[in-house]
Amino acid sequence: MRLFTAIDLPAEVLLRLERLLAALRSEALIKWSPLDNLHITTKFIGEWQERRLDELDAALAGVGPREPFSLELKDLGWFPNERSPRVLWAGVHGGQWLEELARATEERLVPLGIPREERAFSPHLTLARIKSPVPLGRLKQRVRDMQPAALGTFQVTRFTLYRSDPGSNASIYHRLREYRLASAMAAS
Ligand code: 2AM
C-alpha cells in the first residue's frame, strides 16, 4: 500500500476552500482536487507492506512530544511556475514548527528504510493538477486577482497516517491512524 503522513484541515478552513474552489473551477478544465482530498503532506512514505504497519505506527507515535503550532494558509501559486504549470497550490505557512514536524517524521522513518526526500520540504495544498495542455488564461488571471487569498489560520494538534488508493478520477485517501502532538494531549 502507498502511504503518507499529513495534517488535516479544520471545518472552517475547508469551508473557505470550498468557496475558493467553487469560484475557480469554472475557469479551466483541469483536474480539480475533491475537497475531501485536501491535506498538507508532511512526509511521503511510498509503498509499504501491510504486515509492517505496526512498526511504522510505533515509529510515528514517537515523533512527539512537541508543542502544537499555528499554521496559516494563504497565497496561490503554480508548480513549477506560472508559465508551464502542472499544479495549482495554496500556500502553507507554518514556520519552523511545521518544518520541524516534517523533519522529525522523516528522521523517525529513516531507520525503517524510508529514504529522506531529496527535494526541500515545500508545504502546500494541491488544489488542481494540469495533466494536458488546456487554456489557462482566465484561471491565471482569476488567481492573480484573488491574491493573497487568505484562507485562515489554525492550530495543528495532530497529524494523520494516510493510505492512498488509485481512483478513477482522483486518488482516494483513507485515514489509517492519528497522532496527537503530546502537549495537546496533556492540555485536553
Ligand atoms: P502532491 O499533492 O503535491 O502531489 C499523496 O500522494 C500525497 O503525497 C500528496 O499530497 C502528494 O503531494 C504527496 N507526495 C509527496 N511526494 C510524492 C511522490 N514522490 N509521489 C507521490 N506523491 C507524493
Short mmCIF file of C-alpha atoms and ligand atoms in Angstrom, two decimals:
data_model
loop_
_atom_site.label_atom_id
_atom_site.label_comp_id
_atom_site.label_asym_id
_atom_site.label_seq_id
_atom_site.Cartn_x
_atom_site.Cartn_y
_atom_site.Cartn_z
CA MET A 1 0.00 0.00 0.00
CA ARG A 2 1.01 3.59 -0.64
CA LEU A 3 1.28 5.76 2.46
CA PHE A 4 1.97 9.32 3.55
CA THR A 5 1.55 11.48 6.64
CA ALA A 6 -0.40 14.73 6.54
CA ILE A 7 -2.06 17.49 8.52
CA ASP A 8 -5.84 17.70 8.13
CA LEU A 9 -7.76 20.94 7.81
CA PRO A 10 -10.45 22.18 10.22
CA ALA A 11 -14.04 22.63 9.06
CA GLU A 12 -13.89 26.45 8.81
CA VAL A 13 -10.84 26.31 6.56
CA LEU A 14 -12.49 23.63 4.40
CA LEU A 15 -15.49 25.90 4.04
CA ARG A 16 -13.28 28.73 2.74
CA LEU A 17 -11.54 26.31 0.40
CA GLU A 18 -14.90 25.08 -0.86
CA ARG A 19 -15.86 28.65 -1.76
CA LEU A 20 -12.49 29.29 -3.36
CA LEU A 21 -12.70 26.13 -5.47
CA ALA A 22 -16.29 26.93 -6.45
CA ALA A 23 -15.08 30.30 -7.78
CA LEU A 24 -12.10 28.82 -9.65
CA ARG A 25 -13.42 25.52 -11.03
CA SER A 26 -15.38 27.02 -13.90
CA GLU A 27 -12.30 28.89 -15.16
CA ALA A 28 -10.42 25.87 -16.55
CA LEU A 29 -10.98 22.21 -17.44
CA ILE A 30 -8.27 20.68 -15.28
CA LYS A 31 -8.23 18.01 -12.56
CA TRP A 32 -9.60 19.81 -9.52
CA SER A 33 -8.92 18.15 -6.15
CA PRO A 34 -12.06 16.92 -4.40
CA LEU A 35 -12.50 18.88 -1.15
CA ASP A 36 -12.09 15.66 0.87
CA ASN A 37 -8.63 15.16 -0.60
CA LEU A 38 -7.14 18.41 0.66
CA HIS A 39 -4.37 17.93 3.21
CA ILE A 40 -0.83 19.12 3.91
CA THR A 41 1.63 16.30 3.34
CA THR A 42 4.41 16.21 5.92
CA LYS A 43 6.10 13.02 4.67
CA PHE A 44 5.55 10.90 1.57
CA ILE A 45 6.31 7.32 2.64
CA GLY A 46 5.54 5.48 -0.59
CA GLU A 47 4.98 1.73 -0.88
CA TRP A 48 4.81 -0.08 2.46
CA GLN A 49 3.94 -3.68 3.37
CA GLU A 50 0.76 -4.10 5.40
CA ARG A 51 2.41 -6.64 7.71
CA ARG A 52 4.89 -3.92 8.75
CA LEU A 53 2.21 -1.37 9.65
CA ASP A 54 2.71 -1.76 13.43
CA GLU A 55 6.40 -0.99 13.03
CA LEU A 56 5.55 2.19 11.16
CA ASP A 57 2.88 3.08 13.72
CA ALA A 58 5.36 2.75 16.60
CA ALA A 59 7.85 4.99 14.82
CA LEU A 60 5.23 7.66 14.10
CA ALA A 61 3.94 7.54 17.68
CA GLY A 62 7.46 8.56 18.71
CA VAL A 63 7.51 11.74 16.62
CA GLY A 64 6.40 13.87 19.62
CA PRO A 65 6.50 15.34 22.16
CA ARG A 66 6.20 18.78 20.65
CA GLU A 67 4.13 21.91 21.03
CA PRO A 68 1.02 22.39 18.90
CA PHE A 69 1.74 25.22 16.48
CA SER A 70 -0.10 27.70 14.37
CA LEU A 71 -0.35 27.39 10.61
CA GLU A 72 -1.57 29.95 8.11
CA LEU A 73 -2.99 29.20 4.67
CA LYS A 74 -2.59 31.95 2.12
CA ASP A 75 -1.28 32.72 -1.37
CA LEU A 76 -1.99 30.76 -4.50
CA GLY A 77 0.72 29.64 -6.88
CA TRP A 78 1.88 27.22 -9.54
CA PHE A 79 4.38 24.35 -9.60
CA PRO A 80 6.86 24.52 -11.16
CA ASN A 81 5.89 28.03 -12.37
CA GLU A 82 3.04 30.04 -13.88
CA ARG A 83 4.35 29.72 -17.45
CA SER A 84 4.25 25.92 -17.62
CA PRO A 85 2.17 24.89 -14.63
CA ARG A 86 1.50 21.32 -13.53
CA VAL A 87 -0.08 22.07 -10.13
CA LEU A 88 -2.14 24.91 -8.69
CA TRP A 89 -1.46 25.17 -4.97
CA ALA A 90 -2.46 27.12 -1.87
CA GLY A 91 0.47 28.18 0.29
CA VAL A 92 1.06 26.83 3.80
CA HIS A 93 2.95 28.97 6.28
CA GLY A 94 3.86 27.08 9.44
CA GLY A 95 7.31 28.48 10.11
CA GLN A 96 9.97 26.50 11.89
CA TRP A 97 7.47 24.23 13.73
CA LEU A 98 5.99 22.79 10.59
CA GLU A 99 9.49 22.27 9.17
CA GLU A 100 10.47 20.64 12.43
CA LEU A 101 7.45 18.27 12.40
CA ALA A 102 8.26 17.22 8.82
CA ARG A 103 11.93 16.77 9.68
CA ALA A 104 11.20 14.76 12.86
CA THR A 105 8.77 12.50 10.95
CA GLU A 106 11.36 11.90 8.29
CA GLU A 107 14.15 11.16 10.79
CA ARG A 108 11.95 8.68 12.69
CA LEU A 109 11.36 6.74 9.48
CA VAL A 110 14.95 6.55 8.24
CA PRO A 111 15.80 3.53 10.47
CA LEU A 112 12.85 1.68 8.86
CA GLY A 113 14.46 2.12 5.46
CA ILE A 114 12.31 5.03 4.25
CA PRO A 115 14.65 7.43 2.49
CA ARG A 116 14.89 11.15 3.15
CA GLU A 117 13.39 13.44 0.49
CA GLU A 118 15.97 14.83 -1.84
CA ARG A 119 13.89 17.91 -2.55
CA ALA A 120 13.43 20.63 0.06
CA PHE A 121 10.19 20.45 2.06
CA SER A 122 7.68 22.70 0.33
CA PRO A 123 4.36 22.59 2.23
CA HIS A 124 1.27 23.21 0.11
CA LEU A 125 -2.29 22.17 -0.67
CA THR A 126 -2.72 20.74 -4.16
CA LEU A 127 -5.86 22.43 -5.49
CA ALA A 128 -5.63 21.13 -9.05
CA ARG A 129 -3.38 19.19 -11.40
CA ILE A 130 -2.82 20.12 -15.03
CA LYS A 131 -2.32 16.89 -16.97
CA SER A 132 -2.72 18.13 -20.53
CA PRO A 133 -2.43 21.48 -22.29
CA VAL A 134 -5.68 23.46 -21.92
CA PRO A 135 -6.34 27.21 -21.99
CA LEU A 136 -5.41 28.64 -18.59
CA GLY A 137 -5.50 32.38 -19.24
CA ARG A 138 -8.77 33.02 -17.39
CA LEU A 139 -7.76 30.91 -14.41
CA LYS A 140 -4.35 32.56 -14.15
CA GLN A 141 -5.94 36.00 -14.17
CA ARG A 142 -8.52 34.96 -11.55
CA VAL A 143 -5.76 33.57 -9.35
CA ARG A 144 -3.82 36.86 -9.65
CA ASP A 145 -6.96 38.83 -8.75
CA MET A 146 -7.55 36.71 -5.64
CA GLN A 147 -4.12 37.15 -4.10
CA PRO A 148 -3.18 36.93 -1.28
CA ALA A 149 -6.16 34.57 -0.84
CA ALA A 150 -6.19 34.43 2.96
CA LEU A 151 -7.73 31.07 3.85
CA GLY A 152 -7.30 31.12 7.59
CA THR A 153 -5.05 30.23 10.50
CA PHE A 154 -5.42 27.21 12.75
CA GLN A 155 -3.64 25.24 15.45
CA VAL A 156 -2.05 21.95 14.46
CA THR A 157 -2.58 19.46 17.27
CA ARG A 158 -2.19 16.16 15.40
CA PHE A 159 -1.19 14.51 12.17
CA THR A 160 -2.59 11.54 10.27
CA LEU A 161 -1.21 8.47 8.53
CA TYR A 162 -2.98 8.07 5.18
CA ARG A 163 -3.25 5.31 2.62
CA SER A 164 -3.59 6.47 -0.97
CA ASP A 165 -5.52 4.22 -3.36
CA PRO A 166 -5.85 4.90 -7.07
CA GLY A 167 -9.29 6.21 -8.02
CA SER A 168 -10.90 6.57 -11.43
CA ASN A 169 -10.63 10.36 -11.28
CA ALA A 170 -8.53 11.36 -8.24
CA SER A 171 -6.66 9.23 -5.69
CA ILE A 172 -8.76 8.11 -2.72
CA TYR A 173 -7.20 8.82 0.67
CA HIS A 174 -8.06 6.70 3.72
CA ARG A 175 -7.19 7.75 7.27
CA LEU A 176 -5.36 4.87 8.98
CA ARG A 177 -4.10 6.35 12.29
CA GLU A 178 -3.90 9.68 14.08
CA TYR A 179 -1.05 11.01 16.20
CA ARG A 180 -1.62 13.80 18.68
CA LEU A 181 1.18 16.19 19.46
CA ALA A 182 1.96 15.41 23.09
CA SER A 183 1.29 18.75 24.76
CA ALA A 184 -2.12 18.91 23.09
CA MET A 185 -2.91 15.63 24.81
CA ALA A 186 -1.70 17.00 28.14
CA ALA A 187 -3.87 20.08 27.69
CA SER A 188 -7.08 18.16 26.91
P1 2AM B 1 1.07 16.49 -4.10
O1 2AM B 1 -0.32 16.76 -3.68
O2 2AM B 1 1.90 17.71 -4.21
O3 2AM B 1 1.16 15.60 -5.32
C1 2AM B 1 -0.18 11.57 -1.71
O4 2AM B 1 0.30 11.32 -2.97
C2 2AM B 1 0.41 12.83 -1.13
O5 2AM B 1 1.83 12.70 -1.04
C3 2AM B 1 0.15 14.07 -1.96
O6 2AM B 1 -0.13 15.14 -1.07
C4 2AM B 1 1.43 14.31 -2.69
O7 2AM B 1 1.73 15.65 -2.91
C5 2AM B 1 2.45 13.79 -1.70
N1 2AM B 1 3.71 13.38 -2.32
C6 2AM B 1 4.93 13.86 -2.00
N2 2AM B 1 5.88 13.26 -2.70
C7 2AM B 1 5.28 12.38 -3.53
C8 2AM B 1 5.73 11.47 -4.52
N3 2AM B 1 7.03 11.32 -4.79
N4 2AM B 1 4.82 10.76 -5.19
C9 2AM B 1 3.50 10.90 -4.92
N5 2AM B 1 3.00 11.74 -4.00
C10 2AM B 1 3.88 12.46 -3.30
#
